[in-house]
Short mmCIF file of N, CA and C in Angstrom, two decimals:
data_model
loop_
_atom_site.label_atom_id
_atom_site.label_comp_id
_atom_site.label_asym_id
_atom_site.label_seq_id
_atom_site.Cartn_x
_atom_site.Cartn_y
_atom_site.Cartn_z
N UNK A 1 33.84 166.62 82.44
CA UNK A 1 35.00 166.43 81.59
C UNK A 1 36.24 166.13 82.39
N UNK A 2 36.30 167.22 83.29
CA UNK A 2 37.56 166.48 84.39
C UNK A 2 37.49 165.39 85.11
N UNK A 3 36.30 164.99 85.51
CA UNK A 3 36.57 163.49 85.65
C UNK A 3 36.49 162.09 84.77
N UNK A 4 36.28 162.60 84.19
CA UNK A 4 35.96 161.91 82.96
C UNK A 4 37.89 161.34 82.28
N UNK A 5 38.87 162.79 82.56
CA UNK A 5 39.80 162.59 82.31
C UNK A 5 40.36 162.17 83.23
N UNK A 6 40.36 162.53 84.39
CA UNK A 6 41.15 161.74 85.54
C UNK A 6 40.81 160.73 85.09
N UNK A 7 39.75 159.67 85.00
CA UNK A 7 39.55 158.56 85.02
C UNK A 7 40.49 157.76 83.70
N UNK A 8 40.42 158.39 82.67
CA UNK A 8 41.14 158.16 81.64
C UNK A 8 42.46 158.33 81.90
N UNK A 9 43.19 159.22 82.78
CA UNK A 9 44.53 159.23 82.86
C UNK A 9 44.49 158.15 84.25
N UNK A 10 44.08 157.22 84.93
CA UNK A 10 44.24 156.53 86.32
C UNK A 10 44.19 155.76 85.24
N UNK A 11 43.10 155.58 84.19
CA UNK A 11 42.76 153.66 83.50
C UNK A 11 44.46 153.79 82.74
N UNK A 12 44.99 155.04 81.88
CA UNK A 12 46.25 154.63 81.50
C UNK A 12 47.03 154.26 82.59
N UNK A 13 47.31 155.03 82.86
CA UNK A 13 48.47 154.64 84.76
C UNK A 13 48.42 153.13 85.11
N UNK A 14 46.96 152.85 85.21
CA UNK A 14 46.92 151.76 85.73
C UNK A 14 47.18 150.34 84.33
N UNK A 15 47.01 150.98 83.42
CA UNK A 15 47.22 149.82 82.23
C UNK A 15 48.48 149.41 82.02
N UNK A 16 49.21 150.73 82.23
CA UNK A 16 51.03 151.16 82.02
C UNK A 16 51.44 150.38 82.91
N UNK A 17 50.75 150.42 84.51
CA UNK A 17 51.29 149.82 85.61
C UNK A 17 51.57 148.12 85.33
N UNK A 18 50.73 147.63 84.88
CA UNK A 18 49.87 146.64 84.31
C UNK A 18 50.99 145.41 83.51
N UNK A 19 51.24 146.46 82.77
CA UNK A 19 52.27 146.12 81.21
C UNK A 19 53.74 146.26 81.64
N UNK A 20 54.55 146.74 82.65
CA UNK A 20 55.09 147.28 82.94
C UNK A 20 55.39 146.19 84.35
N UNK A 21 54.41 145.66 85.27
CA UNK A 21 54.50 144.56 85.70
C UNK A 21 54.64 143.35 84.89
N UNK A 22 53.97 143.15 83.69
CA UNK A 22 54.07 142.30 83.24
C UNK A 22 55.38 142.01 82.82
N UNK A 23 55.61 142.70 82.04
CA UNK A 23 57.02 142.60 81.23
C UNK A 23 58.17 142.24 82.68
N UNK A 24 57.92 143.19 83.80
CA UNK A 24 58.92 142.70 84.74
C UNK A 24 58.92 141.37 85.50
N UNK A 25 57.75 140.85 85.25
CA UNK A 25 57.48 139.19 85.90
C UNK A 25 57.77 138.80 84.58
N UNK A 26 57.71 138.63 83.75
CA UNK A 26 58.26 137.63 82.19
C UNK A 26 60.01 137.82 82.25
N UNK A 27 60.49 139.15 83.00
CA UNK A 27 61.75 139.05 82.60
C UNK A 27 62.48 138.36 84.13
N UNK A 28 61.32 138.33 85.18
CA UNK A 28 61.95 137.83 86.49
C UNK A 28 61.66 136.28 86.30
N UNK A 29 60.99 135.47 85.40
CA UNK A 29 60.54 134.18 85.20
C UNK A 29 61.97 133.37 84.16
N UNK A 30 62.00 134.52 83.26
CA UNK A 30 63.13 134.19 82.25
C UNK A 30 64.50 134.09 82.94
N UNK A 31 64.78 135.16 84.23
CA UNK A 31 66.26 134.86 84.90
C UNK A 31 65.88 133.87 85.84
N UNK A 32 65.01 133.08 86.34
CA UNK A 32 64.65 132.62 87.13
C UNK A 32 64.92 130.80 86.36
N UNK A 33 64.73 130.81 84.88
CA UNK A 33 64.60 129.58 84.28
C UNK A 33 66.27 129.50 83.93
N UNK A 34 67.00 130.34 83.61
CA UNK A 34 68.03 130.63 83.25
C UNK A 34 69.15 130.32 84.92
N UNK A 35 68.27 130.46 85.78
CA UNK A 35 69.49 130.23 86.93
C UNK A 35 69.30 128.50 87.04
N UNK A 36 67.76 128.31 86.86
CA UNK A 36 67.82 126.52 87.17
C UNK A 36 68.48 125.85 86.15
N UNK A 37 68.80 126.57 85.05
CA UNK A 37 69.82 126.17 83.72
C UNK A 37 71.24 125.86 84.58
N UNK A 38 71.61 127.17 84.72
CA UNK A 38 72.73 127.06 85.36
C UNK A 38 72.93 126.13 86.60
N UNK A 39 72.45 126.02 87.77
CA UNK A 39 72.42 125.37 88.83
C UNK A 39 72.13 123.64 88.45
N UNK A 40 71.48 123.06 87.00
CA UNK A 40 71.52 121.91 86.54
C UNK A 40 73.15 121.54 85.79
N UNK A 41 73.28 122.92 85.52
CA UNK A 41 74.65 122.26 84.61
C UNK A 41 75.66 122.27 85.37
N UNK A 42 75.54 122.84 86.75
CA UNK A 42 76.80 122.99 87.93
C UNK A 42 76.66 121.52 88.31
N UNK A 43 75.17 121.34 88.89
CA UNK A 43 75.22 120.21 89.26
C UNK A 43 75.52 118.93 88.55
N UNK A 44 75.46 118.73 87.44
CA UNK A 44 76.06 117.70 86.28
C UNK A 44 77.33 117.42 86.26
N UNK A 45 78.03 118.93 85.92
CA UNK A 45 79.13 119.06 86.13
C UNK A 45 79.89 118.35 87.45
N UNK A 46 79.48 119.00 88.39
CA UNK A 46 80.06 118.33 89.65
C UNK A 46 79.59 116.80 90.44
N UNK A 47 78.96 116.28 89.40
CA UNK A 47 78.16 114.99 89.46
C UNK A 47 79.51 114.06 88.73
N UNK A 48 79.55 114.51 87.85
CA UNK A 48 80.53 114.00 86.67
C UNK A 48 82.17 114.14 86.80
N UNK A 49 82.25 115.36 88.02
CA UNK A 49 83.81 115.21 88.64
C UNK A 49 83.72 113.96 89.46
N UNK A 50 82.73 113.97 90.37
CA UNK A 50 82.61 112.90 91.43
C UNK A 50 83.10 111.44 90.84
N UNK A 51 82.02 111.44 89.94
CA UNK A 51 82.55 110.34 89.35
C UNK A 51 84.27 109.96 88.95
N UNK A 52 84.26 110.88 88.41
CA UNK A 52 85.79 110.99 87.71
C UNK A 52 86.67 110.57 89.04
N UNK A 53 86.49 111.26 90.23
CA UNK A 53 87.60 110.76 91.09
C UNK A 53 86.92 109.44 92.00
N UNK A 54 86.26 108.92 92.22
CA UNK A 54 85.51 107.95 92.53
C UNK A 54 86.31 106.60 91.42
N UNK A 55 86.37 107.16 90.03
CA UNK A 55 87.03 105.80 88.95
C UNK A 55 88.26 105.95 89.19
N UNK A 56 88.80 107.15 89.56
CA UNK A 56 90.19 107.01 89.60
C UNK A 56 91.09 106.37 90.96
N UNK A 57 90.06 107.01 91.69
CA UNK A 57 90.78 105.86 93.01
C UNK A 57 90.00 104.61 92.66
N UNK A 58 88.84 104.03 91.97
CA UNK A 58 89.18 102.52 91.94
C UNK A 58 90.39 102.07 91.02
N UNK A 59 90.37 102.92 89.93
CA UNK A 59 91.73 102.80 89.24
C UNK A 59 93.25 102.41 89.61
N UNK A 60 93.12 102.86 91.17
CA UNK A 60 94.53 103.40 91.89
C UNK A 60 94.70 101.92 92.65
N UNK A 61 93.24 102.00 92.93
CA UNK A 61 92.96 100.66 94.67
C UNK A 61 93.23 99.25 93.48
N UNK A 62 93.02 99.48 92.28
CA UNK A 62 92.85 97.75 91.33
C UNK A 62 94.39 98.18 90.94
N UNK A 63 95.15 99.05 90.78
CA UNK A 63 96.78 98.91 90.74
C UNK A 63 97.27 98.23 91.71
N UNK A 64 97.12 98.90 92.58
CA UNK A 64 97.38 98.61 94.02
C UNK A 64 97.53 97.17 93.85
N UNK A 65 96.45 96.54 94.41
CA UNK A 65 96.21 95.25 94.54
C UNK A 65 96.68 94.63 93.25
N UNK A 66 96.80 94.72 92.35
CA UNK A 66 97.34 94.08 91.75
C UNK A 66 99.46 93.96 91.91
N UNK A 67 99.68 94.96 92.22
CA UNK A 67 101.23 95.24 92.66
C UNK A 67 101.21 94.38 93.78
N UNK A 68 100.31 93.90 94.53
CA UNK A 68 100.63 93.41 96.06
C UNK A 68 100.50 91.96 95.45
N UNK A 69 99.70 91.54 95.03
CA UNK A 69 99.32 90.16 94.39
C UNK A 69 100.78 89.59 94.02
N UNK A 70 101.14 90.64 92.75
CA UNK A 70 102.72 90.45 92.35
C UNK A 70 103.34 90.32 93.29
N UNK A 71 103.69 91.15 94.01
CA UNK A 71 104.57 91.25 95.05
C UNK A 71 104.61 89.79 96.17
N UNK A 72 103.08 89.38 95.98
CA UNK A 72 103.22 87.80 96.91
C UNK A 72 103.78 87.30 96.46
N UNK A 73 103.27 86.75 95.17
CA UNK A 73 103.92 85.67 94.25
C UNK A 73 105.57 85.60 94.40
N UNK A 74 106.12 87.17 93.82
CA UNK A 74 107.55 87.10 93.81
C UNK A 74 107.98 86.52 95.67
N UNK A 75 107.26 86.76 96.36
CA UNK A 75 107.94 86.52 97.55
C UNK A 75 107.68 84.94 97.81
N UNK A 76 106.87 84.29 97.53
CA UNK A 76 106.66 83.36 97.66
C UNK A 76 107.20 82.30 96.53
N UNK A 77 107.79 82.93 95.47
CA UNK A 77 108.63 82.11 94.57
C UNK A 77 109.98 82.35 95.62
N UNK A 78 110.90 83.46 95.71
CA UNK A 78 111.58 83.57 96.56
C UNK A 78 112.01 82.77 97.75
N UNK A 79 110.62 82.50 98.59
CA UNK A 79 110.42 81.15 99.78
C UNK A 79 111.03 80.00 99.47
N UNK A 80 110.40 79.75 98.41
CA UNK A 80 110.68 78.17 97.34
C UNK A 80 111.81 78.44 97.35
N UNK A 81 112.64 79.23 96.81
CA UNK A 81 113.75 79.24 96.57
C UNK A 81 114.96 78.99 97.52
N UNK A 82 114.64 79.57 98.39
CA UNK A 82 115.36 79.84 99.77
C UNK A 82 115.39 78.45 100.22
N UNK A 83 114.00 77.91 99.90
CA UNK A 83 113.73 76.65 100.83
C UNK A 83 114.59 75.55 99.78
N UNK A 84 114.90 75.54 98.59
CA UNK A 84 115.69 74.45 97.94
C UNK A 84 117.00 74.48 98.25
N UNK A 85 117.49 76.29 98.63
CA UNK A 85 118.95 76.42 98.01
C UNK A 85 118.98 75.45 99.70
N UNK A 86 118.15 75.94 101.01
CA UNK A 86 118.48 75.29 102.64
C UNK A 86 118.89 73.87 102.16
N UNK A 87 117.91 73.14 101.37
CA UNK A 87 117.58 71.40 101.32
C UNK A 87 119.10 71.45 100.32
N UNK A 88 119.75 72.00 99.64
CA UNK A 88 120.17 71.50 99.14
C UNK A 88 121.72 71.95 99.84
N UNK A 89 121.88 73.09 100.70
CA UNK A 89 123.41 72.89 101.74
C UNK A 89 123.21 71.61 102.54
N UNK A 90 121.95 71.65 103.10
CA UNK A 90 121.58 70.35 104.10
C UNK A 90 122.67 69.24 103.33
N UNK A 91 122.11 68.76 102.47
CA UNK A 91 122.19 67.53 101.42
C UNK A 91 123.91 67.25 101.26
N UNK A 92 124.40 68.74 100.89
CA UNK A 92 125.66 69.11 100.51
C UNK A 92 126.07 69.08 101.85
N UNK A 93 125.67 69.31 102.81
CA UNK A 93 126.72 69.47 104.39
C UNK A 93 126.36 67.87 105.06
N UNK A 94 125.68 67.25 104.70
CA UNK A 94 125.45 65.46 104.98
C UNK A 94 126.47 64.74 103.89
N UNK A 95 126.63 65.15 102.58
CA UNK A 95 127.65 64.27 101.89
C UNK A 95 129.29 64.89 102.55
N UNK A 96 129.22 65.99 103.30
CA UNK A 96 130.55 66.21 103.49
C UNK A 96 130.71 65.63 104.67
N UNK A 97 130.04 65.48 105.09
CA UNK A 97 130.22 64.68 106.71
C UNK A 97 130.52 63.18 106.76
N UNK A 98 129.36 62.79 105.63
CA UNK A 98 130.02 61.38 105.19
C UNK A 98 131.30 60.99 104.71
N UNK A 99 131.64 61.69 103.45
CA UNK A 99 132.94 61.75 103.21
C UNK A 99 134.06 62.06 103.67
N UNK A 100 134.01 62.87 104.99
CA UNK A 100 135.13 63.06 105.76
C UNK A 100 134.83 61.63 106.97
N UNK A 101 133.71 61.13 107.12
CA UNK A 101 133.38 59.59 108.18
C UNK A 101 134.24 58.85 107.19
N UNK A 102 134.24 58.59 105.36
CA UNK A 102 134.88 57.78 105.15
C UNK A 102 136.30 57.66 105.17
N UNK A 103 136.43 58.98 105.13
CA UNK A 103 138.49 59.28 104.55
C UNK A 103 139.08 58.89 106.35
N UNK A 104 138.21 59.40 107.23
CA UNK A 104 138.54 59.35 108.73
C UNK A 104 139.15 57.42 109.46
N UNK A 105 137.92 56.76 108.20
CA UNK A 105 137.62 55.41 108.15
C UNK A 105 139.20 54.83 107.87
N UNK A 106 139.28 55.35 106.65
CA UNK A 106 140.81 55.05 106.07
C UNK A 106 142.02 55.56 106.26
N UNK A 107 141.61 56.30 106.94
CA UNK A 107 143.03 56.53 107.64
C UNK A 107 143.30 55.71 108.74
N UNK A 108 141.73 55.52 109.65
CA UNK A 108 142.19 54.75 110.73
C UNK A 108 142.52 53.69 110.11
N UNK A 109 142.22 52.43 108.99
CA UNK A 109 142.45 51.18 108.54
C UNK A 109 144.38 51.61 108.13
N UNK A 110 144.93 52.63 107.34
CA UNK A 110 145.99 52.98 107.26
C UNK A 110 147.07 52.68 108.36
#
């Protein structure tokens, strides 16, 4: 009879042990699925910042270049400009030269 019960109290022990593992591997599997949850949504997350600043400096670099583009143009309308107002003292400092050759003319005939 006493062994009979030992054996019956080791088969519970060991069934308890059993159930008792189990439940603690189902609940170490469940935090275990629950962290690769988490560690997917960090990583998404920080997938999706990347991005975000990755568009924003192309955002910044296609301003950019576009301000410099402008910025030629105006300087190079500017050039033109510079270069008509030169051609046109030139033009204006050749008719004054002439016109003082002619008045110079008539005075000497005077």
């Amino acid at each position: 009879g006493a062994l009979s019960e030992l054996n019956a109290t080791d088969s519970g022990s060991i069934a308890d042990l059993q159930s008792k593992l189990r439940q603690r591997a189902g609940e170490d599997e469940a935090r275990i699925k629950q962290l690769e949850r988490e560690l997917n949504q960090t990583r998404a997350a920080d997938e999706a910042r990347q991005q975000a600043l990755k568009d924003q400096e192309q955002e910044a670099e296609a301003e950019l270049q576009s301000k410099v583009t402008v910025a030629n143009k105006e300087l190079a309308q500017s050039k033109a400009e510079v270069a008509t107002l030169q051609q046109q003292v030139s033009e204006a400092q050749n008719a004054s030269t002439l016109s003082v050759g002619r008045l110079q003319g008539q005075l000497e005939q005077t």
